[in-house]
Short mmCIF file of C-alpha atoms and ligand atoms in Angstrom, two decimals:
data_model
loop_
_atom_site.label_atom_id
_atom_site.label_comp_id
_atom_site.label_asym_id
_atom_site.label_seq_id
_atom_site.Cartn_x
_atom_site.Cartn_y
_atom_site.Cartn_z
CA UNK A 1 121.40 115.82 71.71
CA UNK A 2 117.57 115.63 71.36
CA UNK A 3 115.58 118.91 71.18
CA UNK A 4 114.24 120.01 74.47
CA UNK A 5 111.20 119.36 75.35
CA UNK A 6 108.91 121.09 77.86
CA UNK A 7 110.36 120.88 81.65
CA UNK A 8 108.36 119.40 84.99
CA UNK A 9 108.36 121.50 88.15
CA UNK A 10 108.19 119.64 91.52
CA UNK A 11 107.37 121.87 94.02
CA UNK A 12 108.21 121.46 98.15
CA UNK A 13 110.27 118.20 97.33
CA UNK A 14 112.22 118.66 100.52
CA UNK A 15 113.87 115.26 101.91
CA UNK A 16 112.21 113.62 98.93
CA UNK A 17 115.15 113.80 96.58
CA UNK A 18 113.97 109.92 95.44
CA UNK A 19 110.80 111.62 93.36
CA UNK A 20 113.64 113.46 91.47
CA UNK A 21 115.39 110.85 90.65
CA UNK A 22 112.57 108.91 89.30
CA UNK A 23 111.20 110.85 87.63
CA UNK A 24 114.55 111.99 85.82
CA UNK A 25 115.34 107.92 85.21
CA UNK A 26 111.33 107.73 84.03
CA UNK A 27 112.68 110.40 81.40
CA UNK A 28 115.65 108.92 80.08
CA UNK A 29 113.36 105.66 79.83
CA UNK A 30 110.80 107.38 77.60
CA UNK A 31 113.55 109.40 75.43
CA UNK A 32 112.52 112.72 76.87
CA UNK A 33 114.87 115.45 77.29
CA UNK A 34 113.52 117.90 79.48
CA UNK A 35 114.50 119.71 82.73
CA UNK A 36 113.00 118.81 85.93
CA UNK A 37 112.70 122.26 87.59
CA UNK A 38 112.62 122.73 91.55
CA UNK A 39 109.75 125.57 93.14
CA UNK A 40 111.22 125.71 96.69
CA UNK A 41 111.25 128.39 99.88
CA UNK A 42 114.05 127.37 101.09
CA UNK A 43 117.29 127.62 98.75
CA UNK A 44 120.03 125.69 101.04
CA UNK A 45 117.07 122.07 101.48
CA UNK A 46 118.17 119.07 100.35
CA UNK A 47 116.11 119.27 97.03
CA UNK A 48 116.75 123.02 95.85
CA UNK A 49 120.17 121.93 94.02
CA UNK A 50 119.42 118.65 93.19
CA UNK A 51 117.16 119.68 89.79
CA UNK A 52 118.05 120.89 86.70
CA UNK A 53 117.22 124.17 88.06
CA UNK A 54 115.75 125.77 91.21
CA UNK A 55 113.33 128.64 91.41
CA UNK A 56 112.67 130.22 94.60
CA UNK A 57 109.03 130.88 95.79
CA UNK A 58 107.35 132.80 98.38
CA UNK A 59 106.03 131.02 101.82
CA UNK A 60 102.84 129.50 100.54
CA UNK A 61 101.19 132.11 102.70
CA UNK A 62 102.91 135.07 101.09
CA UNK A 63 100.65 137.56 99.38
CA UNK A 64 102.99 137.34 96.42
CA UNK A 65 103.18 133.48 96.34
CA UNK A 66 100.80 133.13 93.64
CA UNK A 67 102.27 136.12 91.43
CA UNK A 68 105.61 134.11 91.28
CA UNK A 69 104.25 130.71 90.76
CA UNK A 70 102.82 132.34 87.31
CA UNK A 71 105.61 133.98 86.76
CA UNK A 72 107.68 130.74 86.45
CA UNK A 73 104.41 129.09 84.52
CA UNK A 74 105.29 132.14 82.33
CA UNK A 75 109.65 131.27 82.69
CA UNK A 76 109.31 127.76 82.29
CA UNK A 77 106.32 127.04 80.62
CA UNK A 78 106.36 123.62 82.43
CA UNK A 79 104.02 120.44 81.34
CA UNK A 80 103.55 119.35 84.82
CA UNK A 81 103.27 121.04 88.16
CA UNK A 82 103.58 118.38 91.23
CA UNK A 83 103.65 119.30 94.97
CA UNK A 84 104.81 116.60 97.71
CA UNK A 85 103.44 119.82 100.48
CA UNK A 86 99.93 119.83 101.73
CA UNK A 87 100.08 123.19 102.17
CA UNK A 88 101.34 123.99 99.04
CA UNK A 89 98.39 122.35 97.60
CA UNK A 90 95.69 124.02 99.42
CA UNK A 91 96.80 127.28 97.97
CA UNK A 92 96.87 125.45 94.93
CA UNK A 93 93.53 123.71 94.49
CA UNK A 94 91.44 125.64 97.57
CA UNK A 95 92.83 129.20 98.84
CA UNK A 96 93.57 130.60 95.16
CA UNK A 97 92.36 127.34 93.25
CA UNK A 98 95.52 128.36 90.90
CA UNK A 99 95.34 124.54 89.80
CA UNK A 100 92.19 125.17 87.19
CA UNK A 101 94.16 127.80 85.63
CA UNK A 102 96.99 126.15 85.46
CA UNK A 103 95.02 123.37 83.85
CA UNK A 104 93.40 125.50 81.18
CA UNK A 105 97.15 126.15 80.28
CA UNK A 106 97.36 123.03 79.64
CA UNK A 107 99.54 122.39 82.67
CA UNK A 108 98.73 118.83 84.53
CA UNK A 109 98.15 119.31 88.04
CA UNK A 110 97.71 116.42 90.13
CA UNK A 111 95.76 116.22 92.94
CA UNK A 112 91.98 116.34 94.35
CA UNK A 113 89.02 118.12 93.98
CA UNK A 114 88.97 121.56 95.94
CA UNK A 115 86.06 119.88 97.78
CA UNK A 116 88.46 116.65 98.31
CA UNK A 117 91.67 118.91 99.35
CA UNK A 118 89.96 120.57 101.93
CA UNK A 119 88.71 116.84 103.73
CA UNK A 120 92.13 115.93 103.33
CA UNK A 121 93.07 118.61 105.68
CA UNK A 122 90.32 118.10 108.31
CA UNK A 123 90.28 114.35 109.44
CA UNK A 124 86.85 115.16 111.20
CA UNK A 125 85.21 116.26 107.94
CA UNK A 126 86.80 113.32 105.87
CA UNK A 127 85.53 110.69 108.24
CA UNK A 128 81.97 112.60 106.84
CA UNK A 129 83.27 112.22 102.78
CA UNK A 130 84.04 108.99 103.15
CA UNK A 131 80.93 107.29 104.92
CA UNK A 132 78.95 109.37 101.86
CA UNK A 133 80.36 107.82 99.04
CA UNK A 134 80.29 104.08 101.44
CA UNK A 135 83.84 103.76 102.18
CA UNK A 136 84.50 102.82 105.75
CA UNK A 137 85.96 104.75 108.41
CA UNK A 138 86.03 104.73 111.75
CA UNK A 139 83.69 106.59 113.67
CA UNK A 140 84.70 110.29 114.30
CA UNK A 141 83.58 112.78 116.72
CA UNK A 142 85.40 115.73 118.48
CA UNK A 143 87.03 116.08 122.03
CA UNK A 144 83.65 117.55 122.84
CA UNK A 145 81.81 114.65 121.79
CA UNK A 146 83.17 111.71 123.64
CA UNK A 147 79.82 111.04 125.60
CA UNK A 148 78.17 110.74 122.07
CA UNK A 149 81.24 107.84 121.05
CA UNK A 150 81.37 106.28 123.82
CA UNK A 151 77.28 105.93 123.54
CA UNK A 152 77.55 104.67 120.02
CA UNK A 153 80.45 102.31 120.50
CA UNK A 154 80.67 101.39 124.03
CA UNK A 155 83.94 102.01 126.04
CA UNK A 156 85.50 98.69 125.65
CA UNK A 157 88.50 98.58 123.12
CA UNK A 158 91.05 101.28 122.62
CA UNK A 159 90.67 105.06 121.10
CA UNK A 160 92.35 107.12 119.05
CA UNK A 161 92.73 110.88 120.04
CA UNK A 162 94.38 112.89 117.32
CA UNK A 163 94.86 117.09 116.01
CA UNK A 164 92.07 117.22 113.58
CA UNK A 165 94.01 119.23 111.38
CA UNK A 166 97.01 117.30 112.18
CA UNK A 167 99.94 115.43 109.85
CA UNK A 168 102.80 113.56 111.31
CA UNK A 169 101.21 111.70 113.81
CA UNK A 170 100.41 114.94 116.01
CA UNK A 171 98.75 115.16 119.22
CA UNK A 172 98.15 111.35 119.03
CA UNK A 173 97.20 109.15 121.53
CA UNK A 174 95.64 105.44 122.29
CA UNK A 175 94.60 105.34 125.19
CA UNK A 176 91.20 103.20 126.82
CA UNK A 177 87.93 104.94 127.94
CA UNK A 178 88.97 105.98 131.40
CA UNK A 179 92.00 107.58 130.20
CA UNK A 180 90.27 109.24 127.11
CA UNK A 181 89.16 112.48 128.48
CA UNK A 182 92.66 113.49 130.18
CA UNK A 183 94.19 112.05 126.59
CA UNK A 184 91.65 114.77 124.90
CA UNK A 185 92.77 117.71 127.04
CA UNK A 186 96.49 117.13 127.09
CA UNK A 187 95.82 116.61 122.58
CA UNK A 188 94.36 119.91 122.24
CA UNK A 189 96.56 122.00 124.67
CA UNK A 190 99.32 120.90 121.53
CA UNK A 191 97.08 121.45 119.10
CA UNK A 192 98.13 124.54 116.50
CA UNK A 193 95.27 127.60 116.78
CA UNK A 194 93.48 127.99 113.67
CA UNK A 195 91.85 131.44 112.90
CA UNK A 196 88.16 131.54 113.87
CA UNK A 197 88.45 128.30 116.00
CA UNK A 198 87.12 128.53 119.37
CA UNK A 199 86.92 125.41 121.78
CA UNK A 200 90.56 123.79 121.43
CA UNK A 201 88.88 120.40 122.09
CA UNK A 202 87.13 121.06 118.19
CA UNK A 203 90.31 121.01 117.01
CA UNK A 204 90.95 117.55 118.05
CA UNK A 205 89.01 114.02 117.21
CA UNK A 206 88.22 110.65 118.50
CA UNK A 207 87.99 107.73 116.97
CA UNK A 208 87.89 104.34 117.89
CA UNK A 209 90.95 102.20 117.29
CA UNK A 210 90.53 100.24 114.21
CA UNK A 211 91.00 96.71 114.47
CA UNK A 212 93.61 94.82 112.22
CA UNK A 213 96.62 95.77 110.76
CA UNK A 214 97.72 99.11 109.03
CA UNK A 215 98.32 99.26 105.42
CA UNK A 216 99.64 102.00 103.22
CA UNK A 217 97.65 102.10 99.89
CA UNK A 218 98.66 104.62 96.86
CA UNK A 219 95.91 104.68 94.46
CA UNK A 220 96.44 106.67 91.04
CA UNK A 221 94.19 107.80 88.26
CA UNK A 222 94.64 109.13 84.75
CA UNK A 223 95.95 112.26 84.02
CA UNK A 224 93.37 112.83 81.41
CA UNK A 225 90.78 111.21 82.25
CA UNK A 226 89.71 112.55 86.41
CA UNK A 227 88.27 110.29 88.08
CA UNK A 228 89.20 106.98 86.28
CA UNK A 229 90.82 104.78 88.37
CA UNK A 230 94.55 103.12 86.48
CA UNK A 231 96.64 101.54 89.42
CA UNK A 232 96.44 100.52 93.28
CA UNK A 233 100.07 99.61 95.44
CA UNK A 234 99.50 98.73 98.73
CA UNK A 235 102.41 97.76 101.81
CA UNK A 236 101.88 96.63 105.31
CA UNK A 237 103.20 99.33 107.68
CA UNK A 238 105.96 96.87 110.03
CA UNK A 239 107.37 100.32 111.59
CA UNK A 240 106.84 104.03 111.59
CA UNK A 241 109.15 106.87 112.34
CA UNK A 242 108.10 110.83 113.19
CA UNK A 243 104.87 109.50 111.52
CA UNK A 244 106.52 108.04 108.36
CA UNK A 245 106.22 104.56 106.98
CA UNK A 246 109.85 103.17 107.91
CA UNK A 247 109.78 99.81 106.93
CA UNK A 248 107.15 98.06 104.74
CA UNK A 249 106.35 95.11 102.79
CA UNK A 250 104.40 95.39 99.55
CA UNK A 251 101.32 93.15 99.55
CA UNK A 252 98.45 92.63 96.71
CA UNK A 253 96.22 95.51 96.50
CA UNK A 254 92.61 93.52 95.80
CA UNK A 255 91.33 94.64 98.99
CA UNK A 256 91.16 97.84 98.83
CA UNK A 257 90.51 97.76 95.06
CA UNK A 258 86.73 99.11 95.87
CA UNK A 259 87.82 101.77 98.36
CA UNK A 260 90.39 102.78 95.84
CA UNK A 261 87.91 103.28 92.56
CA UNK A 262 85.10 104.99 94.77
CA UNK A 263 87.41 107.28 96.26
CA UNK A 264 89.39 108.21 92.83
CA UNK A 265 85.82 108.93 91.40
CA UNK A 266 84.00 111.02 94.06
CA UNK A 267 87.32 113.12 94.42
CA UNK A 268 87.96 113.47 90.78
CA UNK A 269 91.51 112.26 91.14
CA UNK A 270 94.49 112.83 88.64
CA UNK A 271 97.47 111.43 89.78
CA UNK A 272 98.85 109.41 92.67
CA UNK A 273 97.19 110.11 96.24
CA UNK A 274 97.98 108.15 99.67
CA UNK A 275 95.93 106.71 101.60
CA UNK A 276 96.44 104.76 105.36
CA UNK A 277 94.02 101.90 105.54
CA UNK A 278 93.53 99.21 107.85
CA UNK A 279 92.31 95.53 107.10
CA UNK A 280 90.51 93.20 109.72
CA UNK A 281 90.66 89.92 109.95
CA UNK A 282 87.37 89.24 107.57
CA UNK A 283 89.39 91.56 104.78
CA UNK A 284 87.27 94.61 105.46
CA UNK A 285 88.85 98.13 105.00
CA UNK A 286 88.91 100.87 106.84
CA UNK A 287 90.35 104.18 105.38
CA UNK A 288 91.78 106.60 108.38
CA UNK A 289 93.76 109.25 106.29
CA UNK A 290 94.02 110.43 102.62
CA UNK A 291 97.51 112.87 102.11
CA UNK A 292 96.52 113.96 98.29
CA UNK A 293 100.11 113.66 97.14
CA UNK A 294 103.19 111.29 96.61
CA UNK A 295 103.64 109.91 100.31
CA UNK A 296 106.48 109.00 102.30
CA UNK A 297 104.70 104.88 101.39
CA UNK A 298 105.72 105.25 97.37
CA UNK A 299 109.14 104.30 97.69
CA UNK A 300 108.31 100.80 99.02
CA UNK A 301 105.95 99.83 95.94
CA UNK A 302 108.52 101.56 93.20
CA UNK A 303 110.86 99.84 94.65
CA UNK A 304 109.34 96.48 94.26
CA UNK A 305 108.72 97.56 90.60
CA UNK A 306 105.80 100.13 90.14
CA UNK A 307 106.56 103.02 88.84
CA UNK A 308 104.19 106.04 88.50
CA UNK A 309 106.24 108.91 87.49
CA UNK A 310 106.74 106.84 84.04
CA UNK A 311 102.70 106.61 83.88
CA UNK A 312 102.86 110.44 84.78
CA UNK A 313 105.30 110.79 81.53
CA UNK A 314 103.64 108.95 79.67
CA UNK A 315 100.07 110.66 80.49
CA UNK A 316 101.29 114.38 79.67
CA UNK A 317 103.27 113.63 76.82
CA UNK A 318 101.20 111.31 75.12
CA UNK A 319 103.41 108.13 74.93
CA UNK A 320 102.79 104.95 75.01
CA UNK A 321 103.91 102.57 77.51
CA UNK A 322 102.61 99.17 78.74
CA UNK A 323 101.19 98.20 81.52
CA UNK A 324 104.57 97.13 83.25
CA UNK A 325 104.75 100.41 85.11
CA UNK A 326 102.01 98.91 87.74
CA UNK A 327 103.15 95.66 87.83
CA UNK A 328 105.10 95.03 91.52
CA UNK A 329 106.28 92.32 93.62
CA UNK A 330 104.49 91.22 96.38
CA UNK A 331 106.28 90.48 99.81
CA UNK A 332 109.40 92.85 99.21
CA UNK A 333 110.34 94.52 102.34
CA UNK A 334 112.63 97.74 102.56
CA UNK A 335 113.63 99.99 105.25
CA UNK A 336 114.34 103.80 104.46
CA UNK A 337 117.43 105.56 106.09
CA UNK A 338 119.10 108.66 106.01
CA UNK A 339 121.44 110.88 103.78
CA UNK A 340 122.86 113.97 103.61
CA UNK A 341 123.93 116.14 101.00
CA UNK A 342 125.79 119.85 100.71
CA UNK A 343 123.51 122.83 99.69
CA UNK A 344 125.59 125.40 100.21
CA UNK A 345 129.95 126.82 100.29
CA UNK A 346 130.51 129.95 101.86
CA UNK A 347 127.63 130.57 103.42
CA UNK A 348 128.28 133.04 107.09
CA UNK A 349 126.48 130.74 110.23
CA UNK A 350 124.67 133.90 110.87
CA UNK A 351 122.82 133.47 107.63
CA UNK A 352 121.58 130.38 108.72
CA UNK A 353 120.21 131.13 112.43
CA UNK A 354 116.60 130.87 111.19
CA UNK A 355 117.40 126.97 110.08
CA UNK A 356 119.07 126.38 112.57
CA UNK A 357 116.23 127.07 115.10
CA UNK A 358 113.65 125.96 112.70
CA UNK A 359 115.54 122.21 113.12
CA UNK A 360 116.10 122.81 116.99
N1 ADP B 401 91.36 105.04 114.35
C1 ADP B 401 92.61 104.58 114.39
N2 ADP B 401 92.83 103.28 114.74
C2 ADP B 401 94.10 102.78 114.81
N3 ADP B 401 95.20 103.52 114.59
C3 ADP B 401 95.05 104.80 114.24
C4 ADP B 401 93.75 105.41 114.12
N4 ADP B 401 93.91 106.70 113.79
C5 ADP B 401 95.25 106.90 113.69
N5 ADP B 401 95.93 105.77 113.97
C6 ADP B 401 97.41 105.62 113.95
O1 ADP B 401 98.00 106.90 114.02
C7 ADP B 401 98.72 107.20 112.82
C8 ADP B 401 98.51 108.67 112.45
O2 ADP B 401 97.14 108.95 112.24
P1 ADP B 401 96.60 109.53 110.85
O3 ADP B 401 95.12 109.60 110.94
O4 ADP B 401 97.18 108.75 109.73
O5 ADP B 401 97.12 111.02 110.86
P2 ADP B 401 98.41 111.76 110.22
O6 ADP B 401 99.19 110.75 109.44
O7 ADP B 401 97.80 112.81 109.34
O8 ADP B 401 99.12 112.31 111.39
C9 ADP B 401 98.19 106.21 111.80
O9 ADP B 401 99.16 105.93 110.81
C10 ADP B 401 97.87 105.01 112.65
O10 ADP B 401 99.01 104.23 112.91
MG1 MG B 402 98.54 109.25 108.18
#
């Protein structure tokens, strides 16, 4: 047996049980043995048995959260720390910025810029970050600000209406210019109160609807070098589901190439971030939403051959690899479905009323 070496922690994995497997495979590829060690709230989700290990954490919200994420730094002493959970990352990089000293440990932490994980959170003040650093984007006002769109753009077409703080698809709707006031209304009456937010229609935006066809684009950077830009994989979207890519087909990634090295740069990327995009007719992209993590999208491009948690390997341990690992076939399409696994024996039902009404 080889001598240990230091273990990963992926934190929030959830459904995503295909990250663990990669990234264990990516190990045995590189001659690595080390644990792959799960950070999850909830001990009976699909992912919490499926590592080497499982530690349980606090709510991200949870005073304490913090305290025990050191305290399995201090267990573990893990190389990497990766979250699939927006959430989880804005305590990371933003509420507690954790991520810098987790860095100094010499712990890679992938992700965004504090700046870059809070846009990534508020589609309004994105649309802002992008059309800075001359990416396009659709035009983006709030519910309040229709007459200002609609002034701008005119009030042919189709809009977008959509929780500015939303994931998942929520409070959307696409809908033409008559329509798009009641659309705005009925939006923000779903729309999730944040602290210190006063008109409900601020918490949703309006965009127009992009022309073209949808793409999902995963751009990644160096783990040691911020900023620098190492691989793009790009699909067309051919169906969603509950706001998921459901069936794609990969396609070359050269147009969004310029998009992709801009945005790695101003938002001082490590790792792999994802990244919907949509491409007209002349081959000009728009970017409409950056999720600074492994996306439901990365399946489609490793399976047509990338494969980034080998560059991650690779990165924090210092080995060598070529350039294979961002190589993928163009015009592969795949379709995700479901599984389910056991998490639990002799558990009573009454311990599990909160999951069940949590699925309910
Ligand atoms: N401006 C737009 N034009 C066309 N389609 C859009 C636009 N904004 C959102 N959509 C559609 O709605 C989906 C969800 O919107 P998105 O901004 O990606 O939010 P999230 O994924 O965070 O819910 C997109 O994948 C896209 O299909
Ligand atoms: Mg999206």
């Amino acid at each position: 047996m080889r001598a240990e070496s230091a273990p990963i922690v992926i934190g929030s994995a959830g459904r995503r049980l295909y990250l663990i497997d990669w990234f264990r495979t990516a190990l045995e590829k590189v001659g690595l043995n080390s644990r792959i060690i799960i950070a999850e709230n909830d001990p009976t989700s699909a992912a919490a048995s499926y590592g080497d290990e499982m530690r349980l954490l606090p709510p991200y919200t949870d005073p304490t959260y913090t305290e025990e994420l050191l305290r399995l730094v201090d267990d573990f002493e893990p190389k990497l720390f990766l979250s699939a959970n927006d959430y989880e990352l804005m305590q990371l990089h933003v509420d507690t910025n954790i991520a810098a000293g987790l860095r100094e440990r010499g712990i890679f932490v992938p992700g965004v810029s504090p700046a870059w994980q809070k846009g990534c959170a508020d589609k309004l003040h994105m649309s802002r970050m992008l059309e800075d650093i001359g990416v396009r984007t659709p035009m983006t006002v709030t519910g309040s600000e229709q007459d200002r769109l609609l002034d701008t753009v005119g009030s042919s077409g189709e809009f977008v209406v959509k929780h500015r703080f939303g994931s998942r698809s929520s409070g959307l709707a696409v809908v033409t210019a008559n329509r798009l006031q009641d659309a705005i209304i009925s939006s923000a009456k779903s729309v999730r109160r944040r602290e210190g937010s006063t008109d409900t229609l601020d918490e949703v935006i309006v965009q127009p609807c992009a022309p073209g066809s949808e793409y999902g684009v995963d751009i990644v950077s160096s783990l040691v070098d911020e900023g620098s830009l190492s691989g793009v994989f790009a699909r067309r979207k051919l169906r969603m589901r509950a706001g998921e890519t459901d069936k794609a087909v990969t396609v070359d990634p050269a147009p969004f190439a310029d998009a992709a090295a801009k945005i790695a740069h101003a938002a001082e990327l490590s790792g792999l971030i994802d990244l919907d995009i949509f491409l007209d007719d002349a081959g000009a992209a728009s970017v409409i939403d950056i999720n600074p993590r492994f996306g439901g999208g990365y399946p489609f491009v490793h399976l047509a051959g990338a494969d980034v948690p080998l560059y991650y390997l690779s990165q924090i341990f210092g080995i060598a690899i070529d350039a294979s690992w961002r190589h993928y076939e163009y015009g592969v399409v795949a379709a995700k479905y479901q599984e389910t696994r056991v998490t639990a024996h002799g558990q009573q039902s009454s311990d599990m009323t909160r999951d069940a009404v949590e699925v309910a």
